[in-house]
Every structure is written in structure tokens, then in C-alpha cells.
Coordinates of C-alpha atoms in Angstrom, one line a residue:
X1 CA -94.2 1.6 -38.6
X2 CA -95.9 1.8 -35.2
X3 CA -98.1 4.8 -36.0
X4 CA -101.8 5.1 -35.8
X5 CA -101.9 7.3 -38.9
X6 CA -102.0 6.8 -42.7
X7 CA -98.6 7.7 -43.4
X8 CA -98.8 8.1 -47.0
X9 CA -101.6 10.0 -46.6
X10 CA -100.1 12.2 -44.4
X11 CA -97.2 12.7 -46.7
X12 CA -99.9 13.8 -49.6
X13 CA -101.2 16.5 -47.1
X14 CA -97.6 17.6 -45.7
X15 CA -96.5 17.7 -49.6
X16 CA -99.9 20.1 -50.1
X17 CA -98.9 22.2 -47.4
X18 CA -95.5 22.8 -49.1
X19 CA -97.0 23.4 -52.5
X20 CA -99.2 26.1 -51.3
X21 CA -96.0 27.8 -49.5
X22 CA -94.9 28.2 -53.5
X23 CA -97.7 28.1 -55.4
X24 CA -97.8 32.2 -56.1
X25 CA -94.1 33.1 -55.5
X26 CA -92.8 36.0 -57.9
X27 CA -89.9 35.6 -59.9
X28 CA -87.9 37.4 -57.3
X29 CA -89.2 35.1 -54.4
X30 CA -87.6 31.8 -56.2
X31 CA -84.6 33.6 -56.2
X32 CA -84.2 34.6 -52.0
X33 CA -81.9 33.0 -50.4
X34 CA -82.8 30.4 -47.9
X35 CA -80.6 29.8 -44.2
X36 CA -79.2 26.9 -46.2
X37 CA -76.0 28.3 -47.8
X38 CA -75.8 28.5 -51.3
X39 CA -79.8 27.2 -51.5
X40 CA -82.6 29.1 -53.3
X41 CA -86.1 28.6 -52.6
X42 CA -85.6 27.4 -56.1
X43 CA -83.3 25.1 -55.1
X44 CA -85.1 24.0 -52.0
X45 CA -88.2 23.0 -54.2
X46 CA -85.7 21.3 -57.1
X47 CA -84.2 19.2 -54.2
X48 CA -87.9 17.5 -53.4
X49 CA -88.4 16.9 -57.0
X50 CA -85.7 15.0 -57.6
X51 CA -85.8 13.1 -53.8
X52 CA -89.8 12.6 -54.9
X53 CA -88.5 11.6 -58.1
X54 CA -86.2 8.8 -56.7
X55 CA -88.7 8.0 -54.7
X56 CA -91.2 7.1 -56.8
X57 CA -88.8 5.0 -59.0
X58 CA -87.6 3.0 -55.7
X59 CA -91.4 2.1 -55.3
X60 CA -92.6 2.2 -58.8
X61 CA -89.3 0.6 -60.6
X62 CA -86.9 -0.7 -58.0
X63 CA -84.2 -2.6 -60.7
X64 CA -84.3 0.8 -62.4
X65 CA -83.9 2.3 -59.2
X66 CA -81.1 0.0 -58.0
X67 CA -79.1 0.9 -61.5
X68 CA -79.4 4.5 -60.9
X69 CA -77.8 4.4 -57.2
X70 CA -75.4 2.0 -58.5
X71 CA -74.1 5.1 -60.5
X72 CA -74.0 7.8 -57.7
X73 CA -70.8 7.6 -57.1
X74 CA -69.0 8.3 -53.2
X75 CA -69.3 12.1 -53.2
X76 CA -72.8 12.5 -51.5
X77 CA -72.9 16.1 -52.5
X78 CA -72.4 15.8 -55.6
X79 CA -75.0 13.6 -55.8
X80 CA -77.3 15.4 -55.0
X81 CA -76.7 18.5 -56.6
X82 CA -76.5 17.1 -59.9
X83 CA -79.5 15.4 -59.8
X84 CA -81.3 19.0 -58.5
X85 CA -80.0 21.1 -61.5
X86 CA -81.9 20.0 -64.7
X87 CA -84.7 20.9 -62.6
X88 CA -83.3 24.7 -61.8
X89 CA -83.5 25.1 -66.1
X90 CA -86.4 27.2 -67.9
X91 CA -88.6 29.2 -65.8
X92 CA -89.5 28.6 -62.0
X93 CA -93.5 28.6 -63.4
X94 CA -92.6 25.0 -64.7
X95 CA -90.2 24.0 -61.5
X96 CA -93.1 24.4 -59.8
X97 CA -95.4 22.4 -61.7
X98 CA -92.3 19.4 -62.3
X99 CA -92.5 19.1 -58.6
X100 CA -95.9 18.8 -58.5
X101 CA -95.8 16.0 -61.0
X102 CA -92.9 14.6 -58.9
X103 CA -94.8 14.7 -55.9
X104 CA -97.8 13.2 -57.4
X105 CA -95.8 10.3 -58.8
X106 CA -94.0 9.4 -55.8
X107 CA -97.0 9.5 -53.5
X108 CA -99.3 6.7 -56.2
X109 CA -96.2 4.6 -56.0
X110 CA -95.5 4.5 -52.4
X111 CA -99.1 4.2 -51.6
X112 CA -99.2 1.0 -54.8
X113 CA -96.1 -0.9 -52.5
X114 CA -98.4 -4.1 -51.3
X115 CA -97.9 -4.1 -47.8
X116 CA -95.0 -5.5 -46.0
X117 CA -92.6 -5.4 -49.0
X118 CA -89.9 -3.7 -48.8
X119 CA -88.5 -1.1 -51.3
X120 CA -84.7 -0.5 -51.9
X121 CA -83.1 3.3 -50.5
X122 CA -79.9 4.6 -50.1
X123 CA -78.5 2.6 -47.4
X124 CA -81.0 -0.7 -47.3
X125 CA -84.7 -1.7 -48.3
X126 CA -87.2 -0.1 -46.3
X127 CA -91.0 -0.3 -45.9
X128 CA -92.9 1.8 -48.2
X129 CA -94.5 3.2 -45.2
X130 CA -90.9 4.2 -44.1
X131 CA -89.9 5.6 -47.2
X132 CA -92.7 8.0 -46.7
X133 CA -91.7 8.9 -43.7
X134 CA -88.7 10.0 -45.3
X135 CA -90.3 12.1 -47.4
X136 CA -91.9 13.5 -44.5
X137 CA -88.7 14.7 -43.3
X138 CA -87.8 16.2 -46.5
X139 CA -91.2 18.1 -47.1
X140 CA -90.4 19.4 -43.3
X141 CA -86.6 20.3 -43.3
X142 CA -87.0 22.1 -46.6
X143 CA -90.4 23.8 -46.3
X144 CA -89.2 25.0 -43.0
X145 CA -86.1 26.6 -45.2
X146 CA -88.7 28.1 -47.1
X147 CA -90.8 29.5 -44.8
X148 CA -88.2 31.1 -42.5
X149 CA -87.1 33.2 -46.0
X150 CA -90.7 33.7 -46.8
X151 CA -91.8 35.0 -43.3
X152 CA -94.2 32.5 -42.6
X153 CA -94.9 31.0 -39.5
X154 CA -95.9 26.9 -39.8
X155 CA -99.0 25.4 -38.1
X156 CA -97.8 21.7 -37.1
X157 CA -100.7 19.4 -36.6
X158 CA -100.5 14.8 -35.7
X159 CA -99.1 14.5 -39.1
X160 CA -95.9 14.7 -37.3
X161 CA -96.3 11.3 -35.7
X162 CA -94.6 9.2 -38.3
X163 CA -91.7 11.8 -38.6
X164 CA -91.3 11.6 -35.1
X165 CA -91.1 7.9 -35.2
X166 CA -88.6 8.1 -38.0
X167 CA -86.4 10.0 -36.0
X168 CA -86.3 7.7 -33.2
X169 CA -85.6 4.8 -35.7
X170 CA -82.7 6.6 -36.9
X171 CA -81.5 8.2 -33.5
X172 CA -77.8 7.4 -34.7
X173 CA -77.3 8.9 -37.9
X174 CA -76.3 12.2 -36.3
X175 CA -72.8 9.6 -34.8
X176 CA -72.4 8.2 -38.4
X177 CA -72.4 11.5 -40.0
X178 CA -69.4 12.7 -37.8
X179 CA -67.8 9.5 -37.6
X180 CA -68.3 9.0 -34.0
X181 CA -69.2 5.6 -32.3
X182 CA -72.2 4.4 -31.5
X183 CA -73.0 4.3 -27.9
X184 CA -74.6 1.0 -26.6
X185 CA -77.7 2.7 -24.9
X186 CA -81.3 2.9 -25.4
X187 CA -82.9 6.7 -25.8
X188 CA -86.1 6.7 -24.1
X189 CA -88.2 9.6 -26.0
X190 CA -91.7 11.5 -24.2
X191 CA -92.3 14.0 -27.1
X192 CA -95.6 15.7 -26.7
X193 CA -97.6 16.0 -30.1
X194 CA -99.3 18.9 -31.2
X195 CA -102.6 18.0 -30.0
X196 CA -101.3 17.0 -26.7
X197 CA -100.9 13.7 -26.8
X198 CA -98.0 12.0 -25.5
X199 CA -95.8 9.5 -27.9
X200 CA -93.3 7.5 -26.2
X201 CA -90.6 5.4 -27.7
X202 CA -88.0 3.3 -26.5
X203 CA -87.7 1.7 -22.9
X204 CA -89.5 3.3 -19.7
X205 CA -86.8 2.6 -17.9
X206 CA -83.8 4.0 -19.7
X207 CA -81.8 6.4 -18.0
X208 CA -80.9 8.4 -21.0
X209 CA -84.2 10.2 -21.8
X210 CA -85.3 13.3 -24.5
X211 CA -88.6 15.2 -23.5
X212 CA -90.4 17.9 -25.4
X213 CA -92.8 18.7 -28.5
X214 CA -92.8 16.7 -31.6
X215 CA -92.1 20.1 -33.3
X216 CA -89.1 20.9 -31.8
X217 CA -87.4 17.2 -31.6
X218 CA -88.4 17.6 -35.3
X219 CA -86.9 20.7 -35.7
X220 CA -84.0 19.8 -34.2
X221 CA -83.3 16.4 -36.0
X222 CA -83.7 18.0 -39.3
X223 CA -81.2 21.0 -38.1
X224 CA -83.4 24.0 -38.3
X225 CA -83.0 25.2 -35.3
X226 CA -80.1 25.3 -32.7
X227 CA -80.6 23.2 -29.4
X228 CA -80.8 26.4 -27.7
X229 CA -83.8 27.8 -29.5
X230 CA -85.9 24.6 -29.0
X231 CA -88.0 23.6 -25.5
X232 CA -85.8 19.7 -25.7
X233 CA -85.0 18.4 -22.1
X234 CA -82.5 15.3 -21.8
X235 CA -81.5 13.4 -19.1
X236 CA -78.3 11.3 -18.6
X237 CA -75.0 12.9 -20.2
X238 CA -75.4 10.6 -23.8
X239 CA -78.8 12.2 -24.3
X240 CA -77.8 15.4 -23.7
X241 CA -75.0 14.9 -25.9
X242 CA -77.6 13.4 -28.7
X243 CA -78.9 17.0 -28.8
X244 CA -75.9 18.7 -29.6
X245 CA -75.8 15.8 -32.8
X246 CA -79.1 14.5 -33.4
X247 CA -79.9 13.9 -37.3
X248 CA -82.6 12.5 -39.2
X249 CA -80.7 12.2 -42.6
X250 CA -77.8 10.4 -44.4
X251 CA -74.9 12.8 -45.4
X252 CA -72.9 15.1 -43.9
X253 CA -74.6 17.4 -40.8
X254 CA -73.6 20.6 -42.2
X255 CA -73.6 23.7 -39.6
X256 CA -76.7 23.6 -38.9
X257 CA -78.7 26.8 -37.8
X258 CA -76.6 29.3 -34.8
X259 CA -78.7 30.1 -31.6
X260 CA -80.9 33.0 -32.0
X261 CA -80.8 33.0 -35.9
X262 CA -84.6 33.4 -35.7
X263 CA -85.7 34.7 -32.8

């Protein structure tokens, strides 16, 4: 990846961050519903486990890792639900403690992955350094779910660099998830990080540009927040069309968050 930062080290402080939005929740608390329909924070925390889980067996175990995906099956969904669930049994005291042993795991594997080889994922081998970066996204899609239930208001900091970056890799998995085609164009991103630095990707020269804070193109790319609610400015009619799709993950888009929902 072409960031200045240690990503997996930035992934072990994200994943922190997350930990300490859940580390003293009541019984009732793991129980709230979160703006993801149907989703717990229990299940919001289950859900990292397992990706951390997979994660950690992709770097750690890859032939292992390889069988298991071989199994999935076509329905994405129901993928992934089933492997969340044996983590929503016993009490949440130990959910929260199987996700920290999750988390732990995943983040000694990734950061064992000599560097330059790749590691198998769900759609091709990536960098470990890229894997992390999914994880990124995960820890900041899903702690963002959990602390919009919880009230809490996130302090974003650089760490955000190699999640930005991810996102521009990816720019067109928000076409693949609704079956659209792929435009032949090159996005030209000036996303302004927290610190006030400005990270630029993609040609200077590209007619189709996105402009605005690393939070919000992160916000929006994990679809926490409506286009509406978010500072983005795009130029040229594909990349203001990006913003009405823009994705950061495999799988269906699902609705997504309404304008307003948290003013």
C-alpha cells in the first residue's frame, strides 16, 4: 500500500478504540439495537470476531483458510450470519473477551505475513498490509454502528490513511454490488485528513474528482451516513454519481443510512 503509516499497527489501535466502546456495557446495552436492521451491538461485535477470525486463518493458515471459503456457499448473507451466531451463545461477558482473542489473533498473524506475500480473501490474494486495511474498514463501519446506539461521538485521528487508500483501491465495488457497469474513467480523490493534510489519489488531471475529509469519504463508503449528511464535493456527472453508490465492501449495499437519521 502507498501509505506512510504502519498499517497493522494502526489496525491494533483502531481495534483498541473499538474494544473500549464495549468494554463496560450492561447486559441491556448488548442488547440495543444498532441503525443496522436486525443487528445488536451484540451482533455488531460477533460480526468482527468472526471477520478477525477469518482473518487471522487467511494469514496464519491459508490452505485451511482456502477450504473454509470453498464451503461458503453463493448466499453471501448467509454466510455471514452463520459464522456470527456461535459467537452470540453464553453470556455477552465472554463475547467480549472471544473478540478480543479474535482480534489479538488476527492482528500477530497479519503482522507475521513476510512482506510482499500475498494472502488469499474472498475475492483474490491480497497483501497482508491490505487485508488490514480491511479490517480497518470493519473496526470503522461497525464501531460507528455502535457508537451512534451508544451516544458517542468518535474522535478520528491519521489512522484513517490506509482506509482511505482502501477505498480508492476499491472505488468500484459500490457498481458490482448493484450490478451496474463499470465506467472507464479515473476518480481523482483530494480528501483532507484529520490533521490537515491533504492525500491525493488518482490522476491530477481527471475530470471526474471527489473532495472532502477522510472522515466523511469514510463514512460514506462504509454507508453510515447519507451523501447529504457528509461535507463530499464531486465534480464531473460519474463522480457525482459515485456518491450516490460508493462502497468499500463485497456484498450487497443494503439501504444504507436516510438523510438526517443523525442529525
Amino acid at each position: 500500500m502507498t501509505v506512510s503509516r504502519d498499517v497493522i499497527a494502526d489496525l491494533v489501535a483502531e481495534g483498541a478504540e473499538v474494544d473500549r466502546l464495549v468494554a463496560d456495557l450492561t447486559d441491556a446495552e448488548w442488547e440495543l439495537p444498532t441503525p443496522a436492521e436486525g443487528w445488536t451491538v451484540a451482533h455488531q461485535v460477533a460480526h468482527l470476531a468472526a471477520t478477525f477470525r477469518m482473518a487471522a486463518t487467511a494469514a496464519g493458515r491459508p490452505a485451511l483458510f482456502e477450504a473454509q471459503l470453498g464451503q461458503m456457499g453463493s448466499d453471501f448473507n448467509a454466510a455471514i450470519q452463520a459464522v456470527l451466531l456461535p459467537y452470540l451463545e453464553g453470556p455477552r461477558s465472554g463475547l467480549r473477551d472471544k473478540w478480543r482473542a479474535e482480534r489479538d489473533g488476527a492482528e500477530q498473524a497479519l503482522a507475521a505475513v513476510p512482506a510482499g506475500q500475498l494472502v488469499p480473501w474472498l475475492v483474490r490474494s491480497i497483501p497482508a498490509p491490505v487485508l488490514a486495511a480491511a479490517g480497518m474498514m470493519e473496526l470503522f463501519g461497525h464501531g460507528q454502528d455502535i457508537a451512534d446506539t451508544l451516544g458517542v461521538k468518535r474522535e478520528h485521528t491519521d489512522r484513517l490513511e490506509a482506509l482511505v487508500e482502501f477505498i480508492t483501491r476499491v472505488w468500484d465495488f459500490g457498481y458490482h454490488a448493484r450490478g451496474l457497469a463499470v465506467p472507464e474513467v479515473q476518480f481523482r480523490f483530494e480528501i483532507t485528513s484529520p490533521s490537515g493534510a491533504l492525500w491525493a489519489y488518482g490522476p491530477a488531471d481527471s475530470e471526474q474528482r471527489i473532495s472532502g475529509s477522510a472522515a466523511d469519504l469514510c463514512l460514506l463508503a462504509t454507508r453510515r451516513r447519507h451523501r447529504d449528511d457528509l461535507g463530499l464535493t464531486a465534480v464531473g456527472e460519474e463522480a457525482d454519481r459515485w456518491l450516490d453508490i460508493a462502497q468499500c465492501y463485497r456484498g450487497p449495499a443494503g439501504p444504507g443510512r436516510q438523510p438526517g437519521q443523525f442529525a
